Short mmCIF file of C-alpha atoms and ligand atoms in Angstrom, two decimals:
data_model
loop_
_atom_site.label_atom_id
_atom_site.label_comp_id
_atom_site.label_asym_id
_atom_site.label_seq_id
_atom_site.Cartn_x
_atom_site.Cartn_y
_atom_site.Cartn_z
CA MET O 1 0.23 0.10 0.07
CA THR O 2 1.11 3.00 -0.74
CA GLU O 3 -0.52 5.71 2.18
CA GLN O 4 1.45 4.16 4.78
CA ARG O 5 5.28 4.79 6.10
CA LEU O 6 4.98 7.39 8.35
CA ASP O 7 8.30 9.13 10.46
CA GLY O 8 7.61 7.08 13.51
CA HIS O 9 4.99 6.08 13.16
CA LEU O 10 2.99 8.59 15.00
CA ASN O 11 0.49 10.00 12.71
CA GLU O 12 -2.64 11.41 14.51
CA GLU O 13 -5.13 10.91 11.77
CA TYR O 14 -5.38 6.61 12.55
CA ILE O 15 -5.63 5.09 15.38
CA LEU O 16 -3.58 1.57 14.23
CA GLN O 17 -1.19 0.89 11.04
CA VAL O 18 -0.64 -2.24 10.51
CA GLU O 19 2.08 -3.07 8.59
CA ASP O 20 3.52 -7.05 6.55
CA LEU O 21 2.44 -9.15 9.37
CA TRP O 22 2.15 -11.87 9.04
CA VAL O 23 0.73 -14.91 11.62
CA SER O 24 0.28 -19.15 11.43
CA TYR O 25 -0.85 -21.94 13.00
CA GLN O 26 1.25 -24.94 13.61
CA ALA O 27 -1.44 -27.93 13.08
CA GLU O 28 -0.32 -32.16 12.54
CA ARG O 29 -0.94 -31.17 8.79
CA GLY O 30 2.01 -28.65 8.33
CA THR O 31 1.95 -24.81 8.69
CA VAL O 32 -1.15 -23.00 8.30
CA LYS O 33 -0.41 -20.00 6.05
CA ALA O 34 -3.01 -18.09 7.96
CA VAL O 35 -2.38 -14.62 7.48
CA CYS O 36 0.46 -13.44 5.30
CA GLY O 37 1.56 -10.22 4.32
CA VAL O 38 -1.96 -7.58 5.55
CA SER O 39 -1.38 -4.04 6.37
CA PHE O 40 -3.53 -0.72 6.27
CA ASN O 41 -4.77 2.32 8.01
CA LEU O 42 -7.09 2.63 10.28
CA ARG O 43 -8.78 5.96 11.41
CA ALA O 44 -9.56 7.35 13.77
CA GLY O 45 -13.41 7.12 14.47
CA GLU O 46 -13.78 4.70 11.57
CA THR O 47 -15.24 2.16 10.64
CA LEU O 48 -13.13 -1.04 8.38
CA ALA O 49 -14.93 -4.22 7.77
CA PHE O 50 -12.93 -7.82 6.58
CA ILE O 51 -14.98 -9.82 4.60
CA GLY O 52 -14.65 -13.10 3.15
CA GLU O 53 -15.41 -16.66 2.85
CA SER O 54 -14.67 -19.30 6.49
CA GLY O 55 -11.22 -19.83 6.72
CA CYS O 56 -9.56 -16.77 4.77
CA GLY O 57 -7.41 -15.10 8.32
CA LYS O 58 -9.99 -12.77 9.67
CA THR O 59 -10.50 -14.39 12.76
CA THR O 60 -6.98 -14.54 13.38
CA LEU O 61 -6.25 -11.79 12.42
CA GLY O 62 -8.27 -10.02 14.97
CA LEU O 63 -7.25 -12.04 17.27
CA THR O 64 -3.40 -10.81 16.76
CA PHE O 65 -4.49 -7.02 16.87
CA ILE O 66 -5.45 -7.82 20.07
CA ARG O 67 -2.73 -10.68 21.40
CA LEU O 68 -4.41 -13.77 22.71
CA LEU O 69 -2.98 -16.02 19.57
CA PRO O 70 -3.65 -19.35 20.91
CA ALA O 71 0.05 -21.40 21.47
CA THR O 72 -0.14 -23.16 18.07
CA ALA O 73 -0.38 -20.08 16.15
CA ARG O 74 3.40 -17.74 15.76
CA VAL O 75 3.64 -13.90 14.00
CA GLU O 76 5.78 -14.28 11.66
CA ARG O 77 6.45 -10.60 10.71
CA GLY O 78 4.87 -7.52 10.79
CA ARG O 79 4.31 -4.64 12.52
CA ILE O 80 1.30 -2.61 15.26
CA TRP O 81 1.58 0.33 15.71
CA TYR O 82 -1.48 1.93 17.69
CA SER O 83 -1.62 5.61 18.69
CA ARG O 84 -2.40 6.29 21.92
CA GLY O 85 -2.73 10.51 20.13
CA THR O 86 1.26 12.09 21.36
CA GLU O 87 2.85 8.35 21.09
CA ALA O 88 2.94 5.05 18.24
CA VAL O 89 3.07 2.01 20.58
CA ASP O 90 4.04 -1.06 18.67
CA VAL O 91 1.80 -4.32 20.18
CA LEU O 92 3.47 -6.95 19.13
CA ALA O 93 6.19 -5.77 21.46
CA MET O 94 4.03 -5.29 24.51
CA HIS O 95 5.05 -7.02 27.48
CA GLU O 96 2.86 -8.80 29.44
CA GLN O 97 1.72 -5.40 32.05
CA GLU O 98 0.78 -3.68 29.24
CA LEU O 99 -1.46 -5.97 27.43
CA ARG O 100 -2.61 -5.71 30.88
CA HIS O 101 -4.11 -1.66 29.69
CA PHE O 102 -4.34 -2.20 26.01
CA ARG O 103 -7.48 -4.82 26.00
CA TRP O 104 -10.74 -3.71 27.02
CA ARG O 105 -9.39 -0.43 28.09
CA GLU O 106 -7.43 0.67 24.82
CA CYS O 107 -8.78 -2.77 23.16
CA ALA O 108 -12.01 -4.93 23.35
CA MET O 109 -12.55 -7.77 21.08
CA ILE O 110 -15.82 -9.50 20.69
CA PHE O 111 -15.50 -13.12 19.91
CA GLN O 112 -17.51 -14.49 16.68
CA GLY O 113 -20.37 -17.11 18.55
CA ALA O 114 -19.14 -16.08 22.01
CA GLN O 115 -23.14 -15.24 22.91
CA ASN O 116 -23.39 -19.26 23.91
CA ALA O 117 -19.64 -18.61 25.95
CA PHE O 118 -21.68 -17.43 27.86
CA ASN O 119 -21.21 -18.93 32.70
CA PRO O 120 -24.91 -20.48 33.06
CA VAL O 121 -25.76 -21.12 36.18
CA LEU O 122 -24.36 -16.93 36.80
CA ARG O 123 -26.87 -13.94 36.61
CA ILE O 124 -26.01 -11.50 33.60
CA TRP O 125 -24.46 -8.84 36.55
CA ASP O 126 -22.49 -11.48 38.17
CA GLN O 127 -20.58 -11.84 34.47
CA VAL O 128 -20.34 -8.39 33.85
CA LEU O 129 -17.98 -8.58 38.15
CA ASP O 130 -16.48 -11.24 37.38
CA THR O 131 -14.88 -9.48 33.41
CA ALA O 132 -14.38 -5.55 35.09
CA ARG O 133 -12.68 -7.50 37.80
CA ALA O 134 -10.76 -9.02 35.41
CA HIS O 135 -9.77 -5.79 34.10
CA GLY O 136 -8.33 -4.27 37.20
CA GLU O 137 -12.06 -2.49 38.03
CA THR O 138 -13.38 -2.84 40.87
CA ASP O 139 -16.39 0.20 41.69
CA LYS O 140 -19.59 -1.71 41.70
CA LYS O 141 -21.37 1.36 41.96
CA LYS O 142 -18.52 2.92 38.40
CA ILE O 143 -19.42 0.11 37.18
CA ARG O 144 -23.40 -0.91 37.59
CA GLN O 145 -23.48 3.29 36.57
CA ARG O 146 -21.79 2.26 32.77
CA MET O 147 -23.11 -0.68 31.89
CA GLU O 148 -26.62 0.84 32.93
CA GLU O 149 -25.85 3.46 30.41
CA LEU O 150 -24.71 1.32 27.60
CA PHE O 151 -27.33 -1.04 28.06
CA GLN O 152 -30.35 1.69 27.30
CA LEU O 153 -27.44 2.59 23.99
CA VAL O 154 -27.70 -1.73 23.11
CA GLN O 155 -31.62 -1.63 23.43
CA LEU O 156 -31.75 -3.89 27.09
CA GLU O 157 -33.62 -2.93 30.34
CA PRO O 158 -30.99 -2.80 32.51
CA ARG O 159 -32.45 -3.56 35.91
CA ARG O 160 -34.78 -7.16 33.70
CA VAL O 161 -31.23 -8.58 32.00
CA LEU O 162 -28.28 -7.31 34.61
CA ARG O 163 -31.09 -10.36 36.90
CA ALA O 164 -31.19 -12.18 33.95
CA TYR O 165 -29.89 -15.41 33.87
CA PRO O 166 -28.14 -16.40 29.94
CA HIS O 167 -30.32 -18.83 29.15
CA GLN O 168 -33.58 -16.28 29.64
CA LEU O 169 -31.80 -14.08 27.55
CA SER O 170 -32.32 -14.71 23.40
CA GLY O 171 -30.21 -14.54 21.21
CA GLY O 172 -30.26 -11.44 20.15
CA MET O 173 -30.51 -10.53 23.60
CA ARG O 174 -27.28 -12.30 24.55
CA GLN O 175 -24.79 -10.66 22.50
CA ARG O 176 -26.32 -6.98 23.24
CA VAL O 177 -24.86 -7.78 25.98
CA LEU O 178 -21.81 -9.08 25.23
CA ILE O 179 -21.69 -6.02 22.82
CA ALA O 180 -22.01 -3.67 26.18
CA LEU O 181 -19.93 -5.97 27.92
CA GLY O 182 -17.01 -5.21 25.52
CA LEU O 183 -17.70 -1.24 26.01
CA LEU O 184 -18.05 -1.39 29.94
CA LEU O 185 -13.97 0.00 30.19
CA ASN O 186 -14.21 2.46 27.31
CA PRO O 187 -11.95 1.94 24.21
CA SER O 188 -11.01 3.34 21.64
CA LEU O 189 -10.89 0.34 18.82
CA VAL O 190 -13.48 -2.36 18.56
CA ILE O 191 -13.21 -5.38 16.86
CA LEU O 192 -16.59 -7.19 16.31
CA ASP O 193 -16.74 -11.07 15.59
CA GLU O 194 -19.01 -12.12 13.54
CA PRO O 195 -21.51 -10.12 15.71
CA THR O 196 -24.71 -10.84 13.43
CA THR O 197 -24.00 -14.93 12.41
CA ALA O 198 -26.08 -17.28 13.41
CA LEU O 199 -28.95 -14.69 14.23
CA ASP O 200 -31.97 -14.60 12.92
CA ILE O 201 -32.82 -11.67 9.82
CA LEU O 202 -35.23 -9.92 12.71
CA THR O 203 -32.35 -10.52 15.42
CA GLN O 204 -29.76 -8.96 12.54
CA ARG O 205 -31.11 -5.93 12.32
CA SER O 206 -32.22 -4.93 14.83
CA VAL O 207 -27.63 -5.76 15.98
CA ILE O 208 -27.14 -3.78 13.01
CA ASP O 209 -29.36 -0.37 14.28
CA VAL O 210 -27.32 -0.90 17.62
CA LEU O 211 -24.50 -0.63 16.30
CA ARG O 212 -25.58 2.20 13.83
CA GLY O 213 -25.78 4.17 17.45
CA LEU O 214 -23.83 3.12 19.39
CA LYS O 215 -21.31 3.57 17.14
CA GLU O 216 -23.09 7.79 17.01
CA ARG O 217 -23.17 7.96 20.55
CA LEU O 218 -19.54 6.66 21.17
CA GLN O 219 -17.20 7.10 18.73
CA PHE O 220 -15.00 4.55 19.26
CA SER O 221 -13.26 2.39 15.73
CA LEU O 222 -14.27 -0.24 14.06
CA ILE O 223 -12.72 -3.87 13.04
CA LEU O 224 -16.28 -5.37 11.55
CA ILE O 225 -14.99 -9.34 11.06
CA SER O 226 -18.19 -10.19 8.28
CA HIS O 227 -18.13 -13.51 6.10
CA ASP O 228 -21.87 -10.89 5.02
CA LEU O 229 -21.20 -8.17 2.91
CA SER O 230 -24.60 -6.98 3.04
CA LEU O 231 -23.19 -6.13 6.90
CA ALA O 232 -20.40 -4.44 6.56
CA ALA O 233 -22.47 -2.29 3.38
CA GLU O 234 -24.49 -1.05 6.31
CA LEU O 235 -22.06 -0.32 9.37
CA ALA O 236 -18.64 0.38 7.33
CA ASP O 237 -17.08 3.43 6.11
CA ARG O 238 -14.61 1.46 4.44
CA VAL O 239 -14.27 -2.61 3.30
CA ALA O 240 -11.41 -5.05 2.56
CA THR O 241 -11.55 -8.54 1.19
CA MET O 242 -9.33 -11.02 2.37
CA TYR O 243 -8.67 -14.66 0.03
CA ALA O 244 -5.92 -16.76 1.65
CA GLY O 245 -4.70 -14.69 4.46
CA LYS O 246 -4.57 -10.99 1.83
CA ILE O 247 -6.65 -8.18 1.51
CA VAL O 248 -7.28 -8.83 -2.42
CA GLU O 249 -9.38 -5.91 -2.99
CA LEU O 250 -9.75 -2.42 -0.01
CA ALA O 251 -11.95 0.27 -1.34
CA SER O 252 -14.60 3.35 0.81
CA VAL O 253 -18.60 0.12 0.86
CA TRP O 254 -19.48 2.09 -1.75
CA ASP O 255 -17.22 1.36 -4.17
CA ILE O 256 -16.63 -1.94 -3.15
CA TYR O 257 -20.35 -2.86 -3.41
CA TYR O 258 -20.74 -0.13 -7.18
CA ARG O 259 -17.76 -0.26 -8.92
CA PRO O 260 -15.65 -3.95 -7.75
CA HIS O 261 -12.60 -4.37 -8.81
CA HIS O 262 -11.14 -7.82 -7.36
CA PRO O 263 -13.46 -10.79 -9.25
CA TYR O 264 -13.11 -12.14 -5.99
CA THR O 265 -15.78 -9.47 -4.77
CA VAL O 266 -17.75 -9.26 -7.36
CA GLY O 267 -18.48 -13.06 -6.63
CA LEU O 268 -19.21 -11.84 -2.60
CA ILE O 269 -21.39 -9.39 -3.73
CA ARG O 270 -23.51 -11.71 -6.04
CA ALA O 271 -23.34 -14.73 -3.41
CA VAL O 272 -25.80 -11.91 -0.98
CA PRO O 273 -29.43 -11.24 -1.52
CA THR O 274 -29.93 -7.89 -1.78
CA LEU O 275 -32.25 -6.10 1.18
CA SER O 276 -34.91 -6.10 -1.71
CA GLY O 277 -35.81 -8.65 -2.32
CA ASP O 278 -34.68 -9.99 -5.14
CA ARG O 279 -33.04 -12.94 -4.97
CA GLY O 280 -33.12 -13.26 -9.23
CA ARG O 281 -28.96 -13.07 -9.58
CA LEU O 282 -28.05 -14.85 -6.20
CA ILE O 283 -25.49 -17.33 -7.69
CA SER O 284 -22.41 -18.32 -5.23
CA ILE O 285 -19.04 -18.90 -5.44
CA PRO O 286 -18.01 -21.86 -7.36
CA GLY O 287 -14.86 -23.89 -5.88
CA SER O 288 -13.39 -23.70 -2.67
CA PRO O 289 -11.28 -22.01 -0.45
CA PRO O 290 -7.94 -22.43 -1.06
CA ASP O 291 -6.17 -24.57 1.34
CA LEU O 292 -3.78 -22.29 3.58
CA ILE O 293 -1.15 -25.41 4.33
CA ASN O 294 -0.27 -25.43 0.33
CA PRO O 295 -1.74 -22.24 -0.69
CA PRO O 296 -1.89 -21.52 -4.72
CA THR O 297 0.62 -19.71 -7.49
CA GLY O 298 0.64 -16.50 -7.81
CA CYS O 299 -2.85 -15.12 -7.31
CA PRO O 300 -4.52 -17.75 -4.51
CA PHE O 301 -7.88 -16.83 -5.88
CA HIS O 302 -6.93 -17.98 -9.71
CA PRO O 303 -8.10 -21.66 -9.77
CA ARG O 304 -11.33 -20.76 -9.26
CA CYS O 305 -11.13 -17.41 -10.87
CA PRO O 306 -12.75 -16.74 -14.69
CA TYR O 307 -10.17 -13.82 -16.14
CA THR O 308 -7.41 -16.35 -15.12
CA THR O 309 -4.49 -16.51 -17.36
CA GLU O 310 -0.82 -18.55 -17.96
CA ARG O 311 0.66 -14.77 -15.66
CA CYS O 312 -1.99 -15.61 -12.71
CA GLN O 313 -0.78 -18.82 -11.86
CA GLU O 314 2.94 -17.70 -11.25
CA GLU O 315 2.98 -14.51 -10.37
CA GLU O 316 0.98 -12.83 -7.18
CA PRO O 317 -0.35 -9.70 -8.50
CA PRO O 318 0.50 -6.86 -5.43
CA LEU O 319 -1.98 -5.15 -3.58
CA GLN O 320 -2.03 -2.04 -5.55
CA ALA O 321 -3.32 1.79 -5.59
CA VAL O 322 -5.53 2.44 -8.27
CA SER O 323 -7.04 5.94 -7.39
CA PRO O 324 -6.32 6.92 -4.45
CA THR O 325 -8.45 5.46 -2.08
CA HIS O 326 -9.34 2.44 -4.15
CA HIS O 327 -5.74 -0.58 -3.97
CA VAL O 328 -6.66 -4.01 -5.37
CA ALA O 329 -4.51 -6.60 -5.76
CA CYS O 330 -5.20 -8.84 -10.00
CA TRP O 331 -3.46 -8.74 -12.80
CA HIS O 332 -7.65 -7.70 -14.71
CA TRP O 333 -8.96 -5.55 -12.48
CA GLU O 334 -8.92 -3.65 -15.58
CA LYS O 335 -11.27 -6.02 -17.69
CA VAL O 336 -13.52 -6.34 -14.69
CA ILE O 337 -14.47 -2.97 -14.50
CA ALA O 338 -15.36 -3.14 -18.55
CA GLU O 339 -16.82 -6.30 -17.83
CA GLY O 340 -18.70 -5.37 -14.89
CA GLY O 341 -17.98 -9.14 -13.97
CA GLU O 342 -19.59 -10.51 -16.20
CA ARG O 343 -17.29 -13.68 -16.29
CA MET O 344 -17.87 -14.32 -12.39
CA LEU O 345 -21.99 -14.50 -12.99
CA THR O 346 -21.96 -16.35 -16.23
CA LYS O 347 -19.29 -19.10 -14.90
CA ALA O 348 -21.06 -19.23 -11.69
CA GLU O 349 -24.65 -19.83 -14.12
CA ALA O 350 -22.75 -21.92 -16.54
N1 ADP B 1 -6.30 -23.02 16.11
C1 ADP B 1 -6.05 -22.83 14.90
N2 ADP B 1 -4.20 -24.11 14.66
C2 ADP B 1 -4.71 -24.79 13.42
N3 ADP B 1 -4.75 -23.64 12.80
C3 ADP B 1 -6.14 -22.84 12.98
C4 ADP B 1 -6.84 -22.11 14.10
N4 ADP B 1 -7.10 -21.23 13.82
C5 ADP B 1 -7.50 -21.11 12.49
N5 ADP B 1 -7.21 -21.67 11.88
C6 ADP B 1 -6.71 -22.22 10.11
O1 ADP B 1 -5.86 -20.12 9.92
C7 ADP B 1 -6.97 -20.11 8.77
C8 ADP B 1 -7.93 -18.73 9.40
O2 ADP B 1 -8.33 -19.08 10.10
P1 ADP B 1 -9.46 -18.28 10.87
O3 ADP B 1 -8.89 -17.11 10.99
O4 ADP B 1 -10.31 -19.02 11.96
O5 ADP B 1 -9.95 -16.92 10.21
P2 ADP B 1 -12.69 -16.93 9.62
O6 ADP B 1 -12.07 -16.15 10.87
O7 ADP B 1 -11.98 -16.42 7.79
O8 ADP B 1 -12.27 -18.55 9.72
C9 ADP B 1 -8.08 -21.66 8.11
O9 ADP B 1 -7.16 -22.12 7.52
C10 ADP B 1 -8.61 -21.94 9.67
O10 ADP B 1 -8.81 -23.46 9.63
MG1 MG B 2 -14.16 -15.80 12.22
#
């Protein structure tokens, strides 16, 4: 990417600057290359969505930012600069004590599927207290006050919900409790992993509305992880399409949605029913996601791509700026826009 490389890495415009990040897992079958050279900047207050099929490295990326990778994972290379206003710190170089402060006070992650991870025998209020204590906050009155504020914002009735046991709440309510819990210590950076997956469509709608309201009120920066482009389209300022551990396209929501340059992004858009319910063009992307132990040579998408040429099999396209705000990693992006991604559609329908 062209927009970075700043002396001393302090740029107050950015809360996060990620440079050439590589993360792998040691598995029995070999080394899983889960994140492969990811670079981007996140502006303060911005929402950036990472989208892509399951297994492309989205959760790994989030866990790396908050330094909660499992022991089998290794950060091979890269820098993650977090800006605290007057200084920029490398998250990957933080020691345990610094990390304890960083996590939840500066950066919170709301995990994929965690609505099912509540302790079934504890009331919500006790789980709130446990979480707060685990992060060094012991003033009960202060916690209660903040939680009541946050519950109002996520449209939960504080008194009723704090007294409830997890099974007394619906999936959507539990997800909203988790979102409120993530915001308890007022972090400036929030990572939300698949916040609406496993919720029915109406509940998804209410969680989206709640998130939009929260962002307007609290102004945190948000990394939104989703396999669902329609969620990204509703909440994000910019979207990064991920494939095989790499960002293959990065642009504003509008550009991603109306002028996608990467055939894979075209496929993702077509794979989502539109909100108007027009399912006429609904397709699925043919083929399956690559094996990250032995990823394809050249462009990782080439085995599934109708635009593939010999060059794609041999040479990996770099993520390049085709305009100041639009980056794409594809040798044939010009053809893709000229045709409106048509080949992606015909290949899928064939
Ligand atoms: N703990 C782990 N050990 C080994 N491989 C893992 C582990 N967690 C994830 N992976 C692999 O890393 C890749 C990226 O996974 P993940 O980050 O969960 O993707 P996503 O969130 O986009 O679905 C996948 O190939 C997945 O199988
Ligand atoms: Mg995931």
